[in-house]
mmCIF file with all atom_site columns, C-alpha atoms in Angstrom:
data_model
loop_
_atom_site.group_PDB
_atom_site.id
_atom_site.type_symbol
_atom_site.label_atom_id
_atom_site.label_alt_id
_atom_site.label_comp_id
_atom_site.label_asym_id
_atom_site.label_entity_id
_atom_site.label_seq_id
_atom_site.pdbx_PDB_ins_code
_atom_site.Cartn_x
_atom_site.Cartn_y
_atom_site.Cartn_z
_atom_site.occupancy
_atom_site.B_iso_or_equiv
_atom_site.pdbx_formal_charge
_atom_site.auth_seq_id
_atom_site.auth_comp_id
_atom_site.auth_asym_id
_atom_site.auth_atom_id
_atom_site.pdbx_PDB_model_num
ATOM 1   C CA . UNK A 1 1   ? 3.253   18.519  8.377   1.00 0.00 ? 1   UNK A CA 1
ATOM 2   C CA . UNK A 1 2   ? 1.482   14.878  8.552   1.00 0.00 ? 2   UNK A CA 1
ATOM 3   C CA . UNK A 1 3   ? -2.244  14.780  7.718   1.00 0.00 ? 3   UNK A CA 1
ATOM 4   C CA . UNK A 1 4   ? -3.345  11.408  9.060   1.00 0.00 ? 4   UNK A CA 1
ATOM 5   C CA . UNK A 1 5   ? -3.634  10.447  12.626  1.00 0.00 ? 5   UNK A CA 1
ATOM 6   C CA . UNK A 1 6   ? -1.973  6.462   12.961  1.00 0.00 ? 6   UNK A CA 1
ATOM 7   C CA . UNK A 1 7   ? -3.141  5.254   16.118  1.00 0.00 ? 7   UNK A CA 1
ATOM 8   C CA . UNK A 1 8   ? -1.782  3.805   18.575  1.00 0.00 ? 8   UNK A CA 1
ATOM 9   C CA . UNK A 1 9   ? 1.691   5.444   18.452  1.00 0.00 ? 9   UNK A CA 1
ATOM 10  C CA . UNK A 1 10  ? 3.351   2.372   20.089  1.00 0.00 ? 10  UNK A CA 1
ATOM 11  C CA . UNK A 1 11  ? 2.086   -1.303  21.094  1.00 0.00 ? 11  UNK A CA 1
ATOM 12  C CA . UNK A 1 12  ? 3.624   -3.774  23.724  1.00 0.00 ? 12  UNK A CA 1
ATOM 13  C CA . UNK A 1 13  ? 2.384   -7.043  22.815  1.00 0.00 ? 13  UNK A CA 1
ATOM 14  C CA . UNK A 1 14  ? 2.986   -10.304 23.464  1.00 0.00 ? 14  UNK A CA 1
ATOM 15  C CA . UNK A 1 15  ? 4.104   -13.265 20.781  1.00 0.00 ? 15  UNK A CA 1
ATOM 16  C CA . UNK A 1 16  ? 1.065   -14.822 19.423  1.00 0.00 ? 16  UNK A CA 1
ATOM 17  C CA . UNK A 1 17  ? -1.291  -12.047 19.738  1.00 0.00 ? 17  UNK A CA 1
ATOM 18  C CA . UNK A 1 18  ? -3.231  -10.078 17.159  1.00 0.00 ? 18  UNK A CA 1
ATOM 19  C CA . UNK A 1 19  ? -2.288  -6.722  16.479  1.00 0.00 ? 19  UNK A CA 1
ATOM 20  C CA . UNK A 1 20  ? -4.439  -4.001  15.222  1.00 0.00 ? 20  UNK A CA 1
ATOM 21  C CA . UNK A 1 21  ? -3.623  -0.176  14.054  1.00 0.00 ? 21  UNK A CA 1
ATOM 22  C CA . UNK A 1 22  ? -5.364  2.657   11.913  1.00 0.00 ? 22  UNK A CA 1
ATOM 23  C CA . UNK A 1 23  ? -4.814  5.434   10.059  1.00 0.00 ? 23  UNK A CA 1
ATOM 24  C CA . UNK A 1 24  ? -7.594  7.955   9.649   1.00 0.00 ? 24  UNK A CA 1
ATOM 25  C CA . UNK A 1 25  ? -7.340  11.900  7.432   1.00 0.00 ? 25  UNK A CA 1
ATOM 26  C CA . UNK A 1 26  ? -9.194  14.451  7.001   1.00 0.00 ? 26  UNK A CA 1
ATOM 27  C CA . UNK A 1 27  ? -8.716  14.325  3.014   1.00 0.00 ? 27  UNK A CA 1
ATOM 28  C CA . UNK A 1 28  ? -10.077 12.340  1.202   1.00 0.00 ? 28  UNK A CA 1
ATOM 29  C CA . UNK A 1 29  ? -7.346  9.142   -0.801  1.00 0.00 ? 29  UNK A CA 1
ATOM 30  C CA . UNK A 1 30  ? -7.461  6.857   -3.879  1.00 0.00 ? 30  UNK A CA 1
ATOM 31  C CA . UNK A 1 31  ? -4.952  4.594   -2.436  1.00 0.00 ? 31  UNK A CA 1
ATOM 32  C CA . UNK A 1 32  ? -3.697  3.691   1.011   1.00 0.00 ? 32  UNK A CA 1
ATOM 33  C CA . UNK A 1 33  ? -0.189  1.908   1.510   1.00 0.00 ? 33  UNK A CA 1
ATOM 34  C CA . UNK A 1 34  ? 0.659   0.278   4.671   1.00 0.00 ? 34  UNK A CA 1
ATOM 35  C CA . UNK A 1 35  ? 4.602   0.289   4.889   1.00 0.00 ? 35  UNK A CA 1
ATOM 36  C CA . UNK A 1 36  ? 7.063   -1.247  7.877   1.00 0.00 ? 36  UNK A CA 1
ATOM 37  C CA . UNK A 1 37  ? 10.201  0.323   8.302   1.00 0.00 ? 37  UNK A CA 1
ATOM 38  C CA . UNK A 1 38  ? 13.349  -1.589  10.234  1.00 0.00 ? 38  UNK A CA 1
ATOM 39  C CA . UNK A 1 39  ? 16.189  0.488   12.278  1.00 0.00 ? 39  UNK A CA 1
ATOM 40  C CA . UNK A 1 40  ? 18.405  2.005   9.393   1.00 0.00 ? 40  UNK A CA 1
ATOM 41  C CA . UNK A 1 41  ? 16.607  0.656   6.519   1.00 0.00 ? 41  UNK A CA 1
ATOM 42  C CA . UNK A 1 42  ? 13.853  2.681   4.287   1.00 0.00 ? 42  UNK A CA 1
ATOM 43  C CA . UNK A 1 43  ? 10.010  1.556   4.419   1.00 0.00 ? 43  UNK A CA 1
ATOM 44  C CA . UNK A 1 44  ? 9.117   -1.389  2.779   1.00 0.00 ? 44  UNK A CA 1
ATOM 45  C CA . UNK A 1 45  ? 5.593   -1.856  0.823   1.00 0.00 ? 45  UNK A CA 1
ATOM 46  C CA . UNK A 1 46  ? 3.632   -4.192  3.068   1.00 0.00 ? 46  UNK A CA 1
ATOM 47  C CA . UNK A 1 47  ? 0.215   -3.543  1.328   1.00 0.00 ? 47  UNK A CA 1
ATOM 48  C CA . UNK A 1 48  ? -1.238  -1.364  -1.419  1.00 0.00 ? 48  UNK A CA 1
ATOM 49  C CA . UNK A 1 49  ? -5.368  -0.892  -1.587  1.00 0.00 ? 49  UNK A CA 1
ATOM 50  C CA . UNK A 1 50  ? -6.935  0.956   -4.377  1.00 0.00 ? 50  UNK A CA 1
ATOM 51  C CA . UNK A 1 51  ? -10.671 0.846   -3.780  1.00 0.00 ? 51  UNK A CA 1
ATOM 52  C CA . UNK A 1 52  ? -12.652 2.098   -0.842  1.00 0.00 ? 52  UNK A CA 1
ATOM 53  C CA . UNK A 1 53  ? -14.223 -1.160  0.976   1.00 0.00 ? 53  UNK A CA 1
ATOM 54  C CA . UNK A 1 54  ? -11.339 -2.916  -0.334  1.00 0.00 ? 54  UNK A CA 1
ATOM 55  C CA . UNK A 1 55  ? -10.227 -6.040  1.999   1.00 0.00 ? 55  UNK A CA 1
ATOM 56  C CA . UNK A 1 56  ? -6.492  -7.379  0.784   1.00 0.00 ? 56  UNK A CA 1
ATOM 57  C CA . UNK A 1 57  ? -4.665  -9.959  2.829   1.00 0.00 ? 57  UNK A CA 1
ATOM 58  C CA . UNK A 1 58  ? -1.164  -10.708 2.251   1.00 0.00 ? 58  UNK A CA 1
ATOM 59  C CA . UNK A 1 59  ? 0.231   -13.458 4.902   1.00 0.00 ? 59  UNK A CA 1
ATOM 60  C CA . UNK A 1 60  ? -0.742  -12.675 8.404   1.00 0.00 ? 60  UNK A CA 1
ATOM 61  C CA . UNK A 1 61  ? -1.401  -9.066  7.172   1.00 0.00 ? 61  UNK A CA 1
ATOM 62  C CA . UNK A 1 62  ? -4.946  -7.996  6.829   1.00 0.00 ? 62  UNK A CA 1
ATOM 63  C CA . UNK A 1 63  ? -5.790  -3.999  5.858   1.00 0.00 ? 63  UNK A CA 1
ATOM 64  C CA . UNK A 1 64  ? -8.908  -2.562  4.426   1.00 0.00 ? 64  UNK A CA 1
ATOM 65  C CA . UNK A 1 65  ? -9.540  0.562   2.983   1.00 0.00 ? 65  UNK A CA 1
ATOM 66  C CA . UNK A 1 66  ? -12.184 2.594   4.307   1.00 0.00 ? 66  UNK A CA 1
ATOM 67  C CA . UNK A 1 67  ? -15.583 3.103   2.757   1.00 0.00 ? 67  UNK A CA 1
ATOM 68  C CA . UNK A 1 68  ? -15.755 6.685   3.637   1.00 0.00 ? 68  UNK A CA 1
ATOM 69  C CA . UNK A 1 69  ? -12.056 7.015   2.469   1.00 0.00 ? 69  UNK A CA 1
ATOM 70  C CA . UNK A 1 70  ? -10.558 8.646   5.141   1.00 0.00 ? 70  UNK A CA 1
ATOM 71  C CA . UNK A 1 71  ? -9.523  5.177   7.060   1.00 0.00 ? 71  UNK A CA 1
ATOM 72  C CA . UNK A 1 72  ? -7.887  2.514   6.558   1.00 0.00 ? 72  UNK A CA 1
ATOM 73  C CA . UNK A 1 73  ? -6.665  -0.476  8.956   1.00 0.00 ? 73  UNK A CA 1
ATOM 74  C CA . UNK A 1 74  ? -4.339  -3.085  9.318   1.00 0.00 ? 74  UNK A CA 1
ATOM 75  C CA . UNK A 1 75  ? -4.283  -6.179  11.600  1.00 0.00 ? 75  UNK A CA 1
ATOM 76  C CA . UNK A 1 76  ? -1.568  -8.774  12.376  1.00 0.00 ? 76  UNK A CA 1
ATOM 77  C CA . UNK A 1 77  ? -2.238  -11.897 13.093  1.00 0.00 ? 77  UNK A CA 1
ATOM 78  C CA . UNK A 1 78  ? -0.679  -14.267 15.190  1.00 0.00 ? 78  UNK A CA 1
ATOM 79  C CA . UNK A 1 79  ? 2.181   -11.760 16.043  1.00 0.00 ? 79  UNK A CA 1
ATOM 80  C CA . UNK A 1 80  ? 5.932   -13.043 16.037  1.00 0.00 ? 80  UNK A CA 1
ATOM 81  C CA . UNK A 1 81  ? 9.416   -11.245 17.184  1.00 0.00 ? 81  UNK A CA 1
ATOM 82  C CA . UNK A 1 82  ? 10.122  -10.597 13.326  1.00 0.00 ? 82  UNK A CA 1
ATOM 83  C CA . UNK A 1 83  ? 7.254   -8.396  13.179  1.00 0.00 ? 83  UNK A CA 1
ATOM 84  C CA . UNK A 1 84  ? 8.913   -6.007  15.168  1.00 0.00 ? 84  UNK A CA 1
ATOM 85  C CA . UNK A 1 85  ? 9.380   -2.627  13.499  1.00 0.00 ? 85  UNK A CA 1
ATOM 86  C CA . UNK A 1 86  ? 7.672   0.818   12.887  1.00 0.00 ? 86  UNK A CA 1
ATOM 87  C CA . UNK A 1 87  ? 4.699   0.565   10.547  1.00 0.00 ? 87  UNK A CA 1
ATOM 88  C CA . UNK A 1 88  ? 3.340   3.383   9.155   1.00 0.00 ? 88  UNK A CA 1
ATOM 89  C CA . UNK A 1 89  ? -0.081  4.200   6.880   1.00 0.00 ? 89  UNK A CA 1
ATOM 90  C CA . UNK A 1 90  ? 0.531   6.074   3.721   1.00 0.00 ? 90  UNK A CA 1
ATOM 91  C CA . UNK A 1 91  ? -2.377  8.087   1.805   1.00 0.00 ? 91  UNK A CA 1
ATOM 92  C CA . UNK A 1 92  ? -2.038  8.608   -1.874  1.00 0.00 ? 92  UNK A CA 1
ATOM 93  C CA . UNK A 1 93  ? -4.778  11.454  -3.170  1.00 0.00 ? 93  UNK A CA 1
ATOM 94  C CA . UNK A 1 94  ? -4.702  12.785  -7.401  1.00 0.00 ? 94  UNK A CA 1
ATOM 95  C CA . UNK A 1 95  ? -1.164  13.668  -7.249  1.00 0.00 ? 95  UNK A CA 1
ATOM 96  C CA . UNK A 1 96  ? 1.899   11.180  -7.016  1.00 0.00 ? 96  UNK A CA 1
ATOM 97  C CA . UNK A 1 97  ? 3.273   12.206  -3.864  1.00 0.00 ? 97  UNK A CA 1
ATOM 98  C CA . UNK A 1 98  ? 2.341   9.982   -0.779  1.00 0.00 ? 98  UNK A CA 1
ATOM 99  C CA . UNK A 1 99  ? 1.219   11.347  2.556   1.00 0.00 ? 99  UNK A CA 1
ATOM 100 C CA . UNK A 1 100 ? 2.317   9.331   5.812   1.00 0.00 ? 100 UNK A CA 1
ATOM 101 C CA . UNK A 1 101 ? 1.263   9.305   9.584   1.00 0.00 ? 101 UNK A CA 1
ATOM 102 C CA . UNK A 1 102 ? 3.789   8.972   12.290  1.00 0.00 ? 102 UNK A CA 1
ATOM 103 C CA . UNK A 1 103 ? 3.898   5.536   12.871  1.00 0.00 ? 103 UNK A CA 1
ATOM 104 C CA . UNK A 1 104 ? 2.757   3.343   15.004  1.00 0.00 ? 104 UNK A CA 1
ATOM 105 C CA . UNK A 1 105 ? 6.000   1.013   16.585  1.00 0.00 ? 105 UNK A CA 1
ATOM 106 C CA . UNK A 1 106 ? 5.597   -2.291  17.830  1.00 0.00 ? 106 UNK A CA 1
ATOM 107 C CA . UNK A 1 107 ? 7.187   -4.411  19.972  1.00 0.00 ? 107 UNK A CA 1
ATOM 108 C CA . UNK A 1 108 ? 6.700   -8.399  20.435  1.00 0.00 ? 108 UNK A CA 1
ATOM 109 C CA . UNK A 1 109 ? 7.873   -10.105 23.705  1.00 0.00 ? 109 UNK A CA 1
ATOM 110 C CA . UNK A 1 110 ? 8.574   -13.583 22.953  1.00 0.00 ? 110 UNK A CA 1
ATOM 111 C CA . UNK B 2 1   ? 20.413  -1.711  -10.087 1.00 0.00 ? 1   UNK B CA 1
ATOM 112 C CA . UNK B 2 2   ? 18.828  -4.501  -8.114  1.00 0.00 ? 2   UNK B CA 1
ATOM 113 C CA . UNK B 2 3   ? 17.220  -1.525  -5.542  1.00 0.00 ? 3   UNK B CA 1
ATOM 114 C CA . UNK B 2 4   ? 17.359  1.933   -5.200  1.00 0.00 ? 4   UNK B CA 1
ATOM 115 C CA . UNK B 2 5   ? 20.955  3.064   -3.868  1.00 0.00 ? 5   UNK B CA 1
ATOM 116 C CA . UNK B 2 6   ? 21.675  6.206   -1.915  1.00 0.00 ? 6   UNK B CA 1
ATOM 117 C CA . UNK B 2 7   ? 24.522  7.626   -1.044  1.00 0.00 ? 7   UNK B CA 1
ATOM 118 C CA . UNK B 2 8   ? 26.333  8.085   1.745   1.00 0.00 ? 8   UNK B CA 1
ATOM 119 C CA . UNK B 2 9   ? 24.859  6.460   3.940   1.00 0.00 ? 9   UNK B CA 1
ATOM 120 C CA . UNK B 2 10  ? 25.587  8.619   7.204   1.00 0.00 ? 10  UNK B CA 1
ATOM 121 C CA . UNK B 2 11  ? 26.541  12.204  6.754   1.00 0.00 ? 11  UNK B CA 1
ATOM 122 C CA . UNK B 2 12  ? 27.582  15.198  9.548   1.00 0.00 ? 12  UNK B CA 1
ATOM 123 C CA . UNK B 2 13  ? 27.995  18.836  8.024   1.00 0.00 ? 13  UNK B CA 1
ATOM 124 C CA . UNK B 2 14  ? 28.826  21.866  9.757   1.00 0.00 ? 14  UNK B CA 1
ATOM 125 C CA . UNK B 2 15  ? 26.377  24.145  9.984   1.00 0.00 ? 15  UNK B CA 1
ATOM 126 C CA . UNK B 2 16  ? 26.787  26.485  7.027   1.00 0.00 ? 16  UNK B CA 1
ATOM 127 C CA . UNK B 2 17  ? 28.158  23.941  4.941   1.00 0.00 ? 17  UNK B CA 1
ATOM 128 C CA . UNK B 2 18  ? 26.238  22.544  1.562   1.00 0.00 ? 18  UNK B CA 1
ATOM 129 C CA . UNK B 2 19  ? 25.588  19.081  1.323   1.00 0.00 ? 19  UNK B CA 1
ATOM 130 C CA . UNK B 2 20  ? 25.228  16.903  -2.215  1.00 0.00 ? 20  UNK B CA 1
ATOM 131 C CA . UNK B 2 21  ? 22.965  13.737  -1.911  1.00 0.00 ? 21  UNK B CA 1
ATOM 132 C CA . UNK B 2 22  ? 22.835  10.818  -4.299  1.00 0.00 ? 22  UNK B CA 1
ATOM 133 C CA . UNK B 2 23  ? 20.019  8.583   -5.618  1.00 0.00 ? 23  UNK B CA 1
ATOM 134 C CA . UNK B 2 24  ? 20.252  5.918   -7.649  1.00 0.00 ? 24  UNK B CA 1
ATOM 135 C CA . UNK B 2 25  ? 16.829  4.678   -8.546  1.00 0.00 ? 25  UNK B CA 1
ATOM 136 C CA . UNK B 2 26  ? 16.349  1.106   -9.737  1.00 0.00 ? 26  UNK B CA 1
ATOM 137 C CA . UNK B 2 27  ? 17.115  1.410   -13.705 1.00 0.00 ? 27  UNK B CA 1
ATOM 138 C CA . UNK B 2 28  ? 14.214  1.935   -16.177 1.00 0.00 ? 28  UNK B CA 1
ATOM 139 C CA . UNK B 2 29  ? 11.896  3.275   -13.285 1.00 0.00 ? 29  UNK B CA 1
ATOM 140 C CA . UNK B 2 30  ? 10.248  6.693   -14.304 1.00 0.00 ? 30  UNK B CA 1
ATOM 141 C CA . UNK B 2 31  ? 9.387   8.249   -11.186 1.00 0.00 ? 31  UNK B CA 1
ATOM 142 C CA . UNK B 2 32  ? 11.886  9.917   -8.310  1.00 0.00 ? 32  UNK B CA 1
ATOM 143 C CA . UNK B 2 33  ? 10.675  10.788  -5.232  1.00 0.00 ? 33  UNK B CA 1
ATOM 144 C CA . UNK B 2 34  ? 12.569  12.670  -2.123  1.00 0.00 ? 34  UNK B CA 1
ATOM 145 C CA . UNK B 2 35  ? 11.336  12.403  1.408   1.00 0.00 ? 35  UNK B CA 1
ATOM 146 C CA . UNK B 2 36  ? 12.917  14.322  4.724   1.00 0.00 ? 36  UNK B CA 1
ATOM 147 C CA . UNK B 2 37  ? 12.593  11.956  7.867   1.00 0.00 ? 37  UNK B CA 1
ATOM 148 C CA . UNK B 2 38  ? 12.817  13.422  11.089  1.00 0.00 ? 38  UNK B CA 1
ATOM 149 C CA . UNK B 2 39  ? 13.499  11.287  14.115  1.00 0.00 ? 39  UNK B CA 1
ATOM 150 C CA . UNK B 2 40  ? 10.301  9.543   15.250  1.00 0.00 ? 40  UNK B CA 1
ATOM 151 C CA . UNK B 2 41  ? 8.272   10.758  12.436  1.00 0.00 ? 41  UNK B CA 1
ATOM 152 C CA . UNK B 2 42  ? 6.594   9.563   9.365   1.00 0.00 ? 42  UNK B CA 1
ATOM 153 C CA . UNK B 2 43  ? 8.350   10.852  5.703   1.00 0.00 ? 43  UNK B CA 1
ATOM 154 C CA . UNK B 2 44  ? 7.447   13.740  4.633   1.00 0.00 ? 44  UNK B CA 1
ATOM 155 C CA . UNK B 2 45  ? 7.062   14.405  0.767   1.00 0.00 ? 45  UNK B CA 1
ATOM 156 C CA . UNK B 2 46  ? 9.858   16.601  -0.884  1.00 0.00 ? 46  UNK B CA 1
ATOM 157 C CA . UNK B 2 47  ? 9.926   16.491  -4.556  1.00 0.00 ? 47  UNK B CA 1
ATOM 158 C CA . UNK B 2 48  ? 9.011   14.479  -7.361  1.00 0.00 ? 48  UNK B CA 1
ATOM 159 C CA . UNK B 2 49  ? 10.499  13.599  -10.428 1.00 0.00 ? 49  UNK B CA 1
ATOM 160 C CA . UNK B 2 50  ? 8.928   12.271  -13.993 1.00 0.00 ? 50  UNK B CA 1
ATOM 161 C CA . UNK B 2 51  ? 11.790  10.914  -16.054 1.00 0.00 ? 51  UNK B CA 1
ATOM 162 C CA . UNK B 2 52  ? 13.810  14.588  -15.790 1.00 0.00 ? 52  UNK B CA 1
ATOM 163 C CA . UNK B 2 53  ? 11.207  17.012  -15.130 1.00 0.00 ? 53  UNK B CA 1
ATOM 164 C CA . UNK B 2 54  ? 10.911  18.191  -11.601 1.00 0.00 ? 54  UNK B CA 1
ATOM 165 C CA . UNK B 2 55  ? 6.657   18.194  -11.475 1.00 0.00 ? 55  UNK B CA 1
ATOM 166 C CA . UNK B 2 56  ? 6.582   18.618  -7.987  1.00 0.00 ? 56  UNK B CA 1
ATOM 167 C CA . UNK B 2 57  ? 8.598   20.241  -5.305  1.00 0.00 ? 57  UNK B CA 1
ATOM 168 C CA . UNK B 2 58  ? 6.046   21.672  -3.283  1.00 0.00 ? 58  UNK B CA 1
ATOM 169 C CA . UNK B 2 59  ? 7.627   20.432  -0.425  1.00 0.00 ? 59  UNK B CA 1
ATOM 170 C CA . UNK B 2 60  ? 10.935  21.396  -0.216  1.00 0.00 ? 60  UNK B CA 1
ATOM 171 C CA . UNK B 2 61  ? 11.086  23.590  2.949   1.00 0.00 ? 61  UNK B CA 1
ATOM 172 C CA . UNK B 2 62  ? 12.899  26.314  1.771   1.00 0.00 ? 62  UNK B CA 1
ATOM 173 C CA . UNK B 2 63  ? 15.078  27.809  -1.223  1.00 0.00 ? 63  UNK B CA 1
ATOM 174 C CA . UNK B 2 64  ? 18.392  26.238  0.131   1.00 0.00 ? 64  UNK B CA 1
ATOM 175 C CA . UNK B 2 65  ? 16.522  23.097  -1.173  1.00 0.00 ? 65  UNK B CA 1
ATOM 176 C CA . UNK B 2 66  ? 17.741  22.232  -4.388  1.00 0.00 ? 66  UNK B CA 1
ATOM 177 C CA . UNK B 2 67  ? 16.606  18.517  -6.555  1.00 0.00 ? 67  UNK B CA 1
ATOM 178 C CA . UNK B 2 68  ? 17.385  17.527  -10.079 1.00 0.00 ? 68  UNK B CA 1
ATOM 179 C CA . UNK B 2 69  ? 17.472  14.854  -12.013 1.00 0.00 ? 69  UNK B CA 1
ATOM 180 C CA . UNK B 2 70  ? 19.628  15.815  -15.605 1.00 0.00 ? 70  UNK B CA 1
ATOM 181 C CA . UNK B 2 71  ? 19.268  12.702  -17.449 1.00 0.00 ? 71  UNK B CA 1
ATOM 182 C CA . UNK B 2 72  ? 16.411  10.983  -16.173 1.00 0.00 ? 72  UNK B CA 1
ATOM 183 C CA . UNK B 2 73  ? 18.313  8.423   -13.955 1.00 0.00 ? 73  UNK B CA 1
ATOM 184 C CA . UNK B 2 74  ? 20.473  9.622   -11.115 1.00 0.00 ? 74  UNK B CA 1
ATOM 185 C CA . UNK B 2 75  ? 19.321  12.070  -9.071  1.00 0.00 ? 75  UNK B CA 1
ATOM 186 C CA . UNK B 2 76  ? 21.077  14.531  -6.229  1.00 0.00 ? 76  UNK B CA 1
ATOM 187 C CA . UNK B 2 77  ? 19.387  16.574  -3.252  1.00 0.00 ? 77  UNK B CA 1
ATOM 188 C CA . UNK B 2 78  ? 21.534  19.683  -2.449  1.00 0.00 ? 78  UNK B CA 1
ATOM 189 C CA . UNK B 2 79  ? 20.975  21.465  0.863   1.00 0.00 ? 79  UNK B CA 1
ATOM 190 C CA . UNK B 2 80  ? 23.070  24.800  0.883   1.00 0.00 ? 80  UNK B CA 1
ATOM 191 C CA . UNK B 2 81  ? 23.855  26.732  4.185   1.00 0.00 ? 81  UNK B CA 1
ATOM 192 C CA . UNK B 2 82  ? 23.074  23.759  6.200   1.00 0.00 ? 82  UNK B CA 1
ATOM 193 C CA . UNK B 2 83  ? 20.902  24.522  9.687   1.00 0.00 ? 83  UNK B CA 1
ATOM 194 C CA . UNK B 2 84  ? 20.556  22.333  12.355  1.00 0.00 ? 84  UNK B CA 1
ATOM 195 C CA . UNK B 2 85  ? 16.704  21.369  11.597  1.00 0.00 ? 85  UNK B CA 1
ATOM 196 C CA . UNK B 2 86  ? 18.105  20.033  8.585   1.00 0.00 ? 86  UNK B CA 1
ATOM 197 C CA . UNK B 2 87  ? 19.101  16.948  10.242  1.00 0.00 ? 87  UNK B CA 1
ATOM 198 C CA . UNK B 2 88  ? 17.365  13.919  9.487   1.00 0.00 ? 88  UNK B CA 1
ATOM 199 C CA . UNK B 2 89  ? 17.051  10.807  7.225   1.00 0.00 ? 89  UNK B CA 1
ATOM 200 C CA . UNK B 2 90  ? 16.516  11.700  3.432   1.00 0.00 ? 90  UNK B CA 1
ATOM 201 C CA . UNK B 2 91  ? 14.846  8.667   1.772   1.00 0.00 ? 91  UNK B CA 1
ATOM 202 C CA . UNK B 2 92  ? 14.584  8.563   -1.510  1.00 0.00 ? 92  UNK B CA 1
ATOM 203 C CA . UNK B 2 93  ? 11.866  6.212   -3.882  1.00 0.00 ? 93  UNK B CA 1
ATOM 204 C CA . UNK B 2 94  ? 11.315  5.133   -7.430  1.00 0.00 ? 94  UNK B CA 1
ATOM 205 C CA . UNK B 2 95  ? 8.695   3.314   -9.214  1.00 0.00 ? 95  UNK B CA 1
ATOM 206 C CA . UNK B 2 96  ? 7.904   2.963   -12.673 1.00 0.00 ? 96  UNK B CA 1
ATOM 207 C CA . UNK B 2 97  ? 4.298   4.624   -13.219 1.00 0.00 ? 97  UNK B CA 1
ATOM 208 C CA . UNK B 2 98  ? 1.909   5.600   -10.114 1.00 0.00 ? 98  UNK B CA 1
ATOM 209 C CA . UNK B 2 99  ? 1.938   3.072   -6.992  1.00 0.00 ? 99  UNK B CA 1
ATOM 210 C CA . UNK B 2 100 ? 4.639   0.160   -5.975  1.00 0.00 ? 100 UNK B CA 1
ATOM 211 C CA . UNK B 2 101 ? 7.768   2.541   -4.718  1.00 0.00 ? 101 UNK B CA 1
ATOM 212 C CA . UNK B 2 102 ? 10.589  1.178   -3.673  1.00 0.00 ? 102 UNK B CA 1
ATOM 213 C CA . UNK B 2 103 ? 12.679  3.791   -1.179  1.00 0.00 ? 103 UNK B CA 1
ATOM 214 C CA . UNK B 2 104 ? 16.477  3.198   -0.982  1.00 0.00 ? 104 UNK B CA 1
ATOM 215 C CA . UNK B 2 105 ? 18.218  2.836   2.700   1.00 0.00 ? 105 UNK B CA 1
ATOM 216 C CA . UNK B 2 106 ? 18.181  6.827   3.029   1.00 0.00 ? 106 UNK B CA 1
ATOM 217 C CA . UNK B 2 107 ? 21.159  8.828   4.121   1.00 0.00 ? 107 UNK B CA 1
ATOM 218 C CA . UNK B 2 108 ? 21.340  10.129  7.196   1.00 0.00 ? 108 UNK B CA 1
ATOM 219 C CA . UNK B 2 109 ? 22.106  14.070  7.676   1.00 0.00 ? 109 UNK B CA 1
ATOM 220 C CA . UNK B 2 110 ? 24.003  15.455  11.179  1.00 0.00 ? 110 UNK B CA 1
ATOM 221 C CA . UNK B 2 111 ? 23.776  18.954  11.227  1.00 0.00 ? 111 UNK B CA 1
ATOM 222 C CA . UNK B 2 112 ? 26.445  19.519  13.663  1.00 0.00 ? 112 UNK B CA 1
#
């Protein structure tokens, strides 16, 4: 079964807002993956951090990995109808298989 | 191949019936992973492939569950004695070595 909680399971936001989600697990990861995943299609590799305290931007995408390891977040910024999707956290401990939450699915009124 | 390919797409088996799933991983990439998707769910880890050794399949659910990979390229899930809980999306991802996978389209499994 999934080991990390995603929070919130679904958000009903408006265009132009900030978004915010998190992942948190009980185990302890070396990486955390933040992937979005469109009706149909497989996930897609938003963004990858390796280090705990790690802060990586890519675009309007902000997600930090947290210190204690167990965390990690991701914000949107400035939110438009294209960012609607499921996103979902991914935990990645010694081994090579990842571990994901549920997803958290958002929708963007315009 | 520009991306990983599965195949097919959509899929409905009657119960009882075995099922043959395809994977074609983007070419040169070492590593072949499996994941079961169940409606409004996250994907849950399967199997894992290095090149043609099967190093993990701790989670295959149970012994109708069958991965390989022969030559290091291609690589087919086979579900025998389909059940109903057996429906769901089967994603499949490759990478070269460690992080950056790329998951195909998935095919979706109707255990009717």
């Amino acid at each position: 079964g999934q080991q990390l909680n995603q929070n919130p399971q679904s958000m009903f936001i408006q265009e132009g807002e900030d978004v915010s989600m998190n992942c948190t697990s009980s185990s302890i990861f070396n990486t955390w993956l933040w992937y979005k995943q469109d009706p149909g299609e497989g996930p897609v590799l938003l963004i990858a951090l390796y280090k705990a305290g790690e802060l990586t931007s890519n675009g309007r995408l902000t997600a930090q990995f947290g210190i204690t390891r167990k965390d990690s977040f991701l914000n949107i910024s400035a939110s438009i109808p294209s960012d609607v999707g499921i996103y979902f956290c991914a935990g990645q401990g010694y081994g090579n298989d990842m571990r994901f939450g549920a997803g958290t699915r958002l929708t963007v009124k315009p | 191949g520009a991306g990983v390919s599965q195949s097919p797409r959509y899929k409905v088996a009657k119960r009882g019936q075995d099922v043959a799933l395809r994977c074609d991983p983007i070419s040169g990439h070492v590593s072949l992973f499996w994941y079961q998707q169940a409606l409004g769910q996250g994907p849950e880890f399967l199997t894992y492939f290095q090149n043609e050794a099967q190093l993990d399949k701790s989670g295959l659910p149970s012994d109708r569950f069958f991965a390989e990979r022969p030559e290091g390229s291609v690589s087919t899930l086979k579900i025998q004695r389909t059940q109903q809980e057996d429906s769901a999306v089967y994603l499949c991802a490759s990478s070269l070595i460690g992080n950056g996978y790329t998951f195909g389209s998935g095919t979706r499994l109707t255990v009717v």
